[in-house]
Each structure stands twice: as C-alpha cells, then as structure tokens.
Amino acid sequence: MTEVNKKYRLTSMEEPTDEMLQELMEGVAKAARESSAKAEAEKMRRLQAVANEAEAWKKSAKL
C-alpha cells in the first residue's frame, strides 16, 4: 500500500490533492494493465491448448 493510499481513502471527508489523485489513478492503471496482461496470457494459453488438441485429433483421424 502506498503512502497516498494510507493517507487518503475514497470515503474520506476531505478532498484529495491533485497529486494524491494522480498517484491513485496511476496505481489503478498499473493494476489494470497487469490484469489485462495476465488475462491475455491465459487466453493465449487456452487457445494453444485447443489448437494442440485439434492437431492431435486430426493426426489420429488421419485428416
């Protein structure tokens, strides 16, 4: 947890500074990029597994 997260909560009664908002948004953006990259990697892994299964089926069926 960053220092900004420790100082400010979205439920806080005080307004965040521009710097706090910037740091919070950078953290959210970083988390979103990491999540997206993980999801893309998992999608590619699953697609490759299906492609491998299809290839194995084609070879066993001699198509």
XYZ file of N, CA, C and O in Angstrom:
252
model
N 0.851 -1.167 0.000
C 0.000 0.000 0.000
C 0.903 1.238 0.000
O 1.825 1.335 0.788
N 0.633 2.149 -0.898
C 1.468 3.344 -0.984
C 1.135 4.320 0.129
O 0.111 4.206 0.800
N 2.007 5.296 0.280
C 1.795 6.320 1.300
C 0.493 7.091 1.053
O -0.229 7.426 1.980
N 0.188 7.339 -0.229
C -1.053 8.055 -0.563
C -2.255 7.229 -0.138
O -3.212 7.753 0.422
N -2.229 5.936 -0.402
C -3.344 5.078 -0.007
C -3.535 5.068 1.506
O -4.644 4.952 1.994
N -2.430 5.177 2.230
C -2.529 5.207 3.686
C -3.126 6.528 4.166
O -3.837 6.565 5.158
N -2.820 7.618 3.457
C -3.283 8.943 3.877
C -4.712 9.229 3.445
O -5.417 9.993 4.072
N -5.126 8.652 2.333
C -6.417 9.028 1.776
C -7.253 7.803 1.446
O -6.771 6.853 0.854
N -8.498 7.854 1.798
C -9.475 6.813 1.444
C -10.568 7.504 0.650
O -10.907 8.666 0.909
N -11.151 6.822 -0.305
C -12.206 7.429 -1.104
C -13.415 7.805 -0.259
O -14.209 8.644 -0.653
N -13.538 7.209 0.899
C -14.648 7.539 1.795
C -14.298 8.696 2.724
O -15.108 9.094 3.542
N -13.094 9.226 2.565
C -12.651 10.329 3.405
C -13.531 11.554 3.176
O -14.042 11.786 2.092
N -13.679 12.360 4.199
C -14.491 13.571 4.102
C -13.713 14.719 3.469
O -14.274 15.706 3.068
N -12.403 14.586 3.376
C -11.594 15.646 2.784
C -11.326 15.354 1.311
O -11.309 14.200 0.894
N -11.151 16.404 0.556
C -10.875 16.265 -0.868
C -9.415 15.867 -1.068
O -8.529 16.386 -0.383
N -9.127 14.966 -1.994
C -7.729 14.608 -2.246
C -7.040 15.723 -3.027
O -7.677 16.475 -3.764
N -5.739 15.788 -2.862
C -4.981 16.752 -3.664
C -4.839 16.201 -5.075
O -5.066 15.006 -5.325
N -4.454 17.067 -6.008
C -4.219 16.616 -7.382
C -3.135 15.550 -7.419
O -3.225 14.585 -8.180
N -2.124 15.704 -6.593
C -1.039 14.725 -6.539
C -1.548 13.380 -6.036
O -1.162 12.332 -6.546
N -2.405 13.417 -5.017
C -2.979 12.169 -4.499
C -3.809 11.471 -5.567
O -3.689 10.260 -5.761
N -4.642 12.253 -6.252
C -5.465 11.662 -7.311
C -4.594 11.069 -8.414
O -4.877 9.978 -8.916
N -3.541 11.784 -8.780
C -2.640 11.293 -9.827
C -2.022 9.960 -9.421
O -1.992 9.013 -10.200
N -1.529 9.880 -8.187
C -0.901 8.640 -7.725
C -1.927 7.505 -7.629
O -1.631 6.363 -8.007
N -3.116 7.815 -7.143
C -4.168 6.795 -7.068
C -4.508 6.261 -8.463
O -4.627 5.053 -8.671
N -4.653 7.174 -9.417
C -5.008 6.766 -10.781
C -3.877 5.987 -11.441
O -4.119 5.038 -12.192
N -2.631 6.361 -11.164
C -1.503 5.599 -11.700
C -1.502 4.171 -11.150
O -1.229 3.221 -11.878
N -1.826 4.041 -9.875
C -1.911 2.711 -9.271
C -3.021 1.876 -9.892
O -2.841 0.688 -10.174
N -4.162 2.494 -10.129
C -5.282 1.794 -10.759
C -4.915 1.389 -12.180
O -5.188 0.259 -12.609
N -4.281 2.289 -12.916
C -3.888 1.993 -14.294
C -2.881 0.846 -14.338
O -2.979 -0.047 -15.182
N -1.930 0.853 -13.420
C -0.930 -0.218 -13.372
C -1.602 -1.567 -13.093
O -1.311 -2.568 -13.749
N -2.511 -1.575 -12.125
C -3.222 -2.815 -11.793
C -4.047 -3.303 -12.984
O -4.095 -4.511 -13.263
N -4.669 -2.379 -13.701
C -5.472 -2.756 -14.872
C -4.587 -3.342 -15.966
O -4.956 -4.328 -16.606
N -3.420 -2.730 -16.198
C -2.503 -3.272 -17.217
C -2.015 -4.671 -16.852
O -1.946 -5.561 -17.690
N -1.683 -4.865 -15.569
C -1.227 -6.181 -15.116
C -2.329 -7.224 -15.267
O -2.070 -8.343 -15.734
N -3.538 -6.861 -14.891
C -4.672 -7.779 -15.006
C -4.942 -8.129 -16.464
O -5.185 -9.295 -16.800
N -4.885 -7.139 -17.315
C -5.116 -7.355 -18.740
C -4.051 -8.268 -19.337
O -4.352 -9.167 -20.125
N -2.799 -8.057 -18.950
C -1.706 -8.889 -19.456
C -1.876 -10.343 -19.001
O -1.662 -11.275 -19.786
N -2.271 -10.532 -17.755
C -2.491 -11.892 -17.246
C -3.646 -12.567 -17.994
O -3.563 -13.743 -18.349
N -4.720 -11.828 -18.220
C -5.872 -12.381 -18.936
C -5.491 -12.734 -20.373
O -5.897 -13.783 -20.886
N -4.733 -11.882 -21.025
C -4.295 -12.148 -22.401
C -3.401 -13.389 -22.457
O -3.544 -14.229 -23.350
N -2.494 -13.520 -21.502
C -1.620 -14.699 -21.450
C -2.435 -15.971 -21.245
O -2.173 -17.003 -21.884
N -3.429 -15.919 -20.368
C -4.284 -17.091 -20.126
C -5.097 -17.425 -21.369
O -5.254 -18.593 -21.727
N -5.602 -16.408 -22.062
C -6.357 -16.641 -23.302
C -5.478 -17.342 -24.330
O -5.901 -18.327 -24.953
N -4.256 -16.851 -24.490
C -3.350 -17.450 -25.466
C -2.986 -18.887 -25.074
O -2.890 -19.756 -25.935
N -2.815 -19.133 -23.780
C -2.513 -20.496 -23.319
C -3.663 -21.431 -23.658
O -3.450 -22.536 -24.165
N -4.882 -20.980 -23.410
C -6.054 -21.818 -23.693
C -6.233 -22.036 -25.193
O -6.566 -23.145 -25.620
N -6.027 -20.992 -25.986
C -6.133 -21.144 -27.444
C -5.099 -22.143 -27.965
O -5.399 -22.961 -28.835
N -3.885 -22.065 -27.433
C -2.849 -23.001 -27.853
C -3.203 -24.426 -27.452
O -2.981 -25.370 -28.224
N -3.784 -24.599 -26.279
C -4.196 -25.938 -25.838
C -5.262 -26.505 -26.774
O -5.205 -27.683 -27.157
N -6.216 -25.674 -27.177
C -7.257 -26.132 -28.105
C -6.642 -26.458 -29.462
O -6.986 -27.467 -30.083
N -5.724 -25.614 -29.929
C -5.061 -25.874 -31.209
C -4.286 -27.189 -31.154
O -4.305 -27.972 -32.124
N -3.617 -27.442 -30.053
C -2.871 -28.695 -29.897
C -3.816 -29.899 -29.899
O -3.517 -30.927 -30.515
N -4.947 -29.776 -29.223
C -5.927 -30.858 -29.210
C -6.490 -31.101 -30.607
O -6.665 -32.254 -31.022
N -6.772 -30.039 -31.348
C -7.296 -30.177 -32.705
C -6.270 -30.849 -33.596
O -6.616 -31.712 -34.412
N -5.030 -30.463 -33.460
C -3.956 -31.079 -34.259
C -3.815 -32.564 -33.926
O -3.673 -33.393 -34.833
N -3.879 -32.888 -32.650
C -3.784 -34.286 -32.239
C -4.962 -35.077 -32.779
O -4.814 -36.217 -33.253
N -6.150 -34.496 -32.760
C -7.342 -35.163 -33.290
C -7.198 -35.387 -34.790
O -7.512 -36.457 -35.292
N -6.700 -34.361 -35.508
C -6.511 -34.503 -36.957
C -5.528 -35.631 -37.278
O -5.749 -36.414 -38.195
N -4.456 -35.711 -36.513
C -3.457 -36.756 -36.756
C -4.032 -38.135 -36.450
O -3.791 -39.080 -37.181
N -4.833 -38.240 -35.371
C -5.381 -39.541 -35.017
C -6.483 -39.947 -35.989
O -6.708 -41.141 -36.232
N -7.167 -38.978 -36.601
C -8.214 -39.274 -37.561
C -7.658 -39.351 -38.981
O -8.388 -39.652 -39.911
N -6.376 -39.029 -39.131
C -5.684 -39.027 -40.417
C -6.387 -38.154 -41.431
O -6.638 -38.559 -42.560
N -6.702 -36.920 -41.043
C -7.358 -35.963 -41.936
C -6.349 -35.069 -42.596
O -5.400 -34.664 -42.199
